[in-house]
Amino acid sequence: MMQSVARLTATRRFILASQSPRRYDLLHDCGLHPEVIPSRFEENLDKSAFRMPELYAMETANNKAKCVFADISRKEPERPIIVVGCDTIVVVDNQVLEKPQNEEEAVKMLQLLSNKTHFVHSAVAIYTSVRGIGSPHIFSEKTLVTFQDLSLHAIKAYVATGEPMDKAGAYGIQGLPLVIRKMELVSYLQWNQDEQVASWPVSRDV
């Protein structure tokens, strides 16, 4: 699959609508080299308007990509482009956790996650164009993550590093490998243009 994506991006302007270094690195590791243009979308959707948390993440990713796609298409209507927007949320005890606003909130989030199982929803929206006409593909993957019991001292020490401050749920998988007891990809969700939803266990290439 990645070979076909690489061929596609070679003939189109390829844009990542995110300033996340981790997302850029993931694409770079796959042999893809996107141009980074952060989205101007304010990420202010009403969570209560969505019947499933992953739909909230998918719509946020969609709006991020759509804003950048619209801006570029107005400036270069004839140029083929690909725009990728992403969003990640953490859900525990029916609460949606996004990026913490301050260190105190980061500590509270990690205390909430300690010794519990939670879901990480990773949503992606991909817009491709021919002559300025966009064709979006939106999907989300859900990962089940279980934390070990974390002491307050360990939590505060981790928060003091600054790493949690730009991450949903106040942590990054790469930064907390020793506290994760279990991690399992459990489902894949796709949202087509008619807003119909299908879900099935993931043991496939997307």
CSV table of C-alpha atoms in Angstrom, one decimal:
chain,number,residue,atom,x,y,z
A,1,MET,CA,0.0,0.0,0.0
A,2,MET,CA,2.7,2.5,1.0
A,3,GLN,CA,4.3,2.1,-2.5
A,4,SER,CA,1.1,3.1,-4.2
A,5,VAL,CA,0.8,6.1,-1.8
A,6,ALA,CA,4.4,7.1,-2.5
A,7,ARG,CA,3.7,7.0,-6.3
A,8,LEU,CA,0.5,9.1,-5.8
A,9,THR,CA,2.3,11.7,-3.7
A,10,ALA,CA,5.1,11.9,-6.3
A,11,THR,CA,2.7,13.5,-8.8
A,12,ARG,CA,0.8,15.8,-6.4
A,13,ARG,CA,1.5,18.4,-3.8
A,14,PHE,CA,1.4,16.5,-0.6
A,15,ILE,CA,0.4,18.4,2.6
A,16,LEU,CA,0.2,17.4,6.2
A,17,ALA,CA,-2.4,19.7,7.9
A,18,SER,CA,-0.6,19.4,11.3
A,19,GLN,CA,2.5,20.8,13.0
A,20,SER,CA,2.9,17.6,15.1
A,21,PRO,CA,6.5,16.4,14.8
A,22,ARG,CA,5.4,12.9,15.6
A,23,ARG,CA,2.9,12.7,12.7
A,24,TYR,CA,5.5,14.1,10.3
A,25,ASP,CA,8.1,11.5,11.6
A,26,LEU,CA,5.6,8.7,11.1
A,27,LEU,CA,5.1,9.7,7.5
A,28,HIS,CA,8.8,10.3,6.9
A,29,ASP,CA,9.5,6.8,8.3
A,30,CYS,CA,7.2,5.4,5.6
A,31,GLY,CA,9.2,7.1,2.9
A,32,LEU,CA,6.7,10.0,2.5
A,33,HIS,CA,7.8,13.7,2.7
A,34,PRO,CA,4.8,16.0,3.2
A,35,GLU,CA,4.8,19.8,3.2
A,36,VAL,CA,3.6,21.0,6.6
A,37,ILE,CA,0.8,23.5,6.7
A,38,PRO,CA,-1.0,23.7,10.1
A,39,SER,CA,-4.8,24.0,9.8
A,40,ARG,CA,-6.6,27.1,10.8
A,41,PHE,CA,-9.5,25.1,12.1
A,42,GLU,CA,-10.1,26.1,15.7
A,43,GLU,CA,-11.0,22.5,17.0
A,44,ASN,CA,-14.1,23.8,18.9
A,45,LEU,CA,-16.7,21.2,18.0
A,46,ASP,CA,-19.3,20.3,20.5
A,47,LYS,CA,-18.5,16.8,21.7
A,48,SER,CA,-22.0,16.2,22.9
A,49,ALA,CA,-23.3,16.5,19.3
A,50,PHE,CA,-21.6,13.2,18.4
A,51,ARG,CA,-23.1,9.8,19.3
A,52,MET,CA,-19.6,8.1,19.4
A,53,PRO,CA,-16.3,9.7,20.4
A,54,GLU,CA,-14.6,8.5,17.3
A,55,LEU,CA,-17.0,10.4,15.2
A,56,TYR,CA,-16.0,13.6,17.0
A,57,ALA,CA,-12.3,12.8,16.3
A,58,MET,CA,-13.1,12.0,12.6
A,59,GLU,CA,-15.0,15.3,12.1
A,60,THR,CA,-12.2,17.2,13.7
A,61,ALA,CA,-9.6,15.6,11.4
A,62,ASN,CA,-12.0,16.2,8.5
A,63,ASN,CA,-12.3,19.9,9.3
A,64,LYS,CA,-8.5,20.3,9.7
A,65,ALA,CA,-7.9,18.8,6.3
A,66,LYS,CA,-10.8,20.5,4.6
A,67,CYS,CA,-9.6,24.0,5.7
A,68,VAL,CA,-6.1,23.5,4.3
A,69,PHE,CA,-7.5,21.9,1.1
A,70,ALA,CA,-9.9,24.8,0.5
A,71,ASP,CA,-7.1,27.4,1.1
A,72,ILE,CA,-4.7,25.7,-1.3
A,73,SER,CA,-7.4,25.0,-4.0
A,74,ARG,CA,-8.3,28.7,-4.1
A,75,LYS,CA,-4.7,29.6,-4.7
A,76,GLU,CA,-3.8,26.8,-7.1
A,77,PRO,CA,-7.1,25.5,-8.5
A,78,GLU,CA,-5.4,23.5,-11.3
A,79,ARG,CA,-2.8,21.8,-9.2
A,80,PRO,CA,-3.4,18.2,-8.0
A,81,ILE,CA,-3.0,18.0,-4.2
A,82,ILE,CA,-3.3,15.6,-1.3
A,83,VAL,CA,-4.1,17.0,2.2
A,84,VAL,CA,-3.9,14.8,5.3
A,85,GLY,CA,-5.6,15.9,8.6
A,86,CYS,CA,-5.4,14.0,11.8
A,87,ASP,CA,-6.8,14.0,15.3
A,88,THR,CA,-6.3,11.9,18.4
A,89,ILE,CA,-8.4,11.6,21.5
A,90,VAL,CA,-8.3,9.4,24.6
A,91,VAL,CA,-11.5,8.1,26.2
A,92,VAL,CA,-11.6,6.8,29.7
A,93,ASP,CA,-14.7,6.3,31.9
A,94,ASN,CA,-16.8,8.0,29.2
A,95,GLN,CA,-14.6,11.1,29.3
A,96,VAL,CA,-12.9,12.5,26.2
A,97,LEU,CA,-9.4,13.7,27.0
A,98,GLU,CA,-7.6,15.9,24.6
A,99,LYS,CA,-4.4,18.0,25.1
A,100,PRO,CA,-4.0,19.3,28.6
A,101,GLN,CA,-4.2,23.1,29.1
A,102,ASN,CA,-1.6,23.2,31.8
A,103,GLU,CA,0.5,20.9,34.0
A,104,GLU,CA,-2.1,20.6,36.7
A,105,GLU,CA,-4.6,19.3,34.1
A,106,ALA,CA,-1.9,16.9,32.7
A,107,VAL,CA,-1.4,15.4,36.2
A,108,LYS,CA,-5.1,14.9,36.7
A,109,MET,CA,-5.4,13.2,33.3
A,110,LEU,CA,-2.6,10.8,34.1
A,111,GLN,CA,-4.1,10.1,37.5
A,112,LEU,CA,-7.4,9.2,35.8
A,113,LEU,CA,-5.6,6.8,33.4
A,114,SER,CA,-3.5,5.2,36.1
A,115,ASN,CA,-4.2,1.4,36.5
A,116,LYS,CA,-7.1,1.6,34.0
A,117,THR,CA,-7.9,0.6,30.5
A,118,HIS,CA,-8.7,3.3,28.0
A,119,PHE,CA,-9.3,3.8,24.3
A,120,VAL,CA,-7.2,5.9,21.9
A,121,HIS,CA,-9.0,7.0,18.8
A,122,SER,CA,-6.7,8.0,15.9
A,123,ALA,CA,-8.7,9.7,13.1
A,124,VAL,CA,-7.4,10.6,9.7
A,125,ALA,CA,-9.0,12.6,6.8
A,126,ILE,CA,-7.4,12.5,3.4
A,127,TYR,CA,-8.4,15.0,0.7
A,128,THR,CA,-7.3,14.4,-2.9
A,129,SER,CA,-8.1,16.7,-5.8
A,130,VAL,CA,-8.3,16.8,-9.6
A,131,ARG,CA,-8.7,20.4,-10.8
A,132,GLY,CA,-9.7,21.7,-7.4
A,133,ILE,CA,-12.5,19.1,-6.7
A,134,GLY,CA,-12.0,17.4,-3.4
A,135,SER,CA,-12.6,13.7,-2.7
A,136,PRO,CA,-12.3,13.0,1.1
A,137,HIS,CA,-11.6,9.6,2.7
A,138,ILE,CA,-12.1,9.6,6.5
A,139,PHE,CA,-11.4,6.8,8.9
A,140,SER,CA,-10.4,6.1,12.5
A,141,GLU,CA,-8.7,3.3,14.4
A,142,LYS,CA,-9.4,2.5,18.0
A,143,THR,CA,-6.6,1.1,20.3
A,144,LEU,CA,-7.1,-0.4,23.7
A,145,VAL,CA,-4.4,0.7,26.1
A,146,THR,CA,-3.9,-0.4,29.8
A,147,PHE,CA,-1.7,1.5,32.2
A,148,GLN,CA,0.1,0.2,35.2
A,149,ASP,CA,-0.5,1.8,38.5
A,150,LEU,CA,1.4,5.2,38.5
A,151,SER,CA,2.5,7.0,41.6
A,152,LEU,CA,1.9,10.7,41.9
A,153,HIS,CA,5.7,11.2,42.1
A,154,ALA,CA,6.2,9.4,38.7
A,155,ILE,CA,3.3,11.4,37.1
A,156,LYS,CA,4.7,14.7,38.2
A,157,ALA,CA,8.2,13.8,37.1
A,158,TYR,CA,6.8,12.9,33.6
A,159,VAL,CA,4.8,16.1,33.4
A,160,ALA,CA,7.8,18.1,34.4
A,161,THR,CA,9.5,16.9,31.2
A,162,GLY,CA,7.0,18.9,29.1
A,163,GLU,CA,6.2,15.9,26.9
A,164,PRO,CA,2.5,15.5,27.9
A,165,MET,CA,1.6,19.1,27.1
A,166,ASP,CA,0.9,18.7,23.3
A,167,LYS,CA,-0.6,15.2,23.5
A,168,ALA,CA,-4.1,13.9,23.9
A,169,GLY,CA,-4.5,12.3,27.3
A,170,ALA,CA,-1.3,13.9,28.4
A,171,TYR,CA,1.0,11.2,27.2
A,172,GLY,CA,2.8,9.7,24.2
A,173,ILE,CA,3.2,6.0,23.7
A,174,GLN,CA,6.8,6.5,22.8
A,175,GLY,CA,7.4,8.4,26.1
A,176,LEU,CA,5.8,6.0,28.5
A,177,PRO,CA,6.7,2.5,27.2
A,178,LEU,CA,7.3,1.1,30.7
A,179,VAL,CA,3.9,2.0,32.2
A,180,ILE,CA,1.8,0.4,29.4
A,181,ARG,CA,0.7,-3.0,30.5
A,182,LYS,CA,-1.3,-3.9,27.3
A,183,MET,CA,-2.0,-2.3,24.0
A,184,GLU,CA,-4.3,-3.8,21.3
A,185,LEU,CA,-5.8,-2.5,18.1
A,186,VAL,CA,-9.4,-3.4,18.3
A,187,SER,CA,-11.4,-1.8,15.6
A,188,TYR,CA,-11.5,0.3,12.4
A,189,LEU,CA,-14.2,2.8,11.5
A,190,GLN,CA,-14.9,4.4,8.2
A,191,TRP,CA,-17.1,7.3,7.4
A,192,ASN,CA,-18.1,7.8,3.8
A,193,GLN,CA,-19.5,10.9,2.1
A,194,ASP,CA,-23.1,9.8,2.9
A,195,GLU,CA,-22.2,9.7,6.6
A,196,GLN,CA,-22.8,6.0,6.8
A,197,VAL,CA,-20.7,4.1,9.3
A,198,ALA,CA,-19.2,0.6,9.1
A,199,SER,CA,-17.0,-1.0,11.8
A,200,TRP,CA,-15.1,-4.2,11.9
A,201,PRO,CA,-12.1,-5.7,13.8
A,202,VAL,CA,-8.8,-4.7,12.2
A,203,SER,CA,-6.6,-7.4,10.8
A,204,ARG,CA,-6.2,-5.8,7.4
A,205,ASP,CA,-4.3,-3.1,5.5
A,206,VAL,CA,-6.2,0.1,5.2
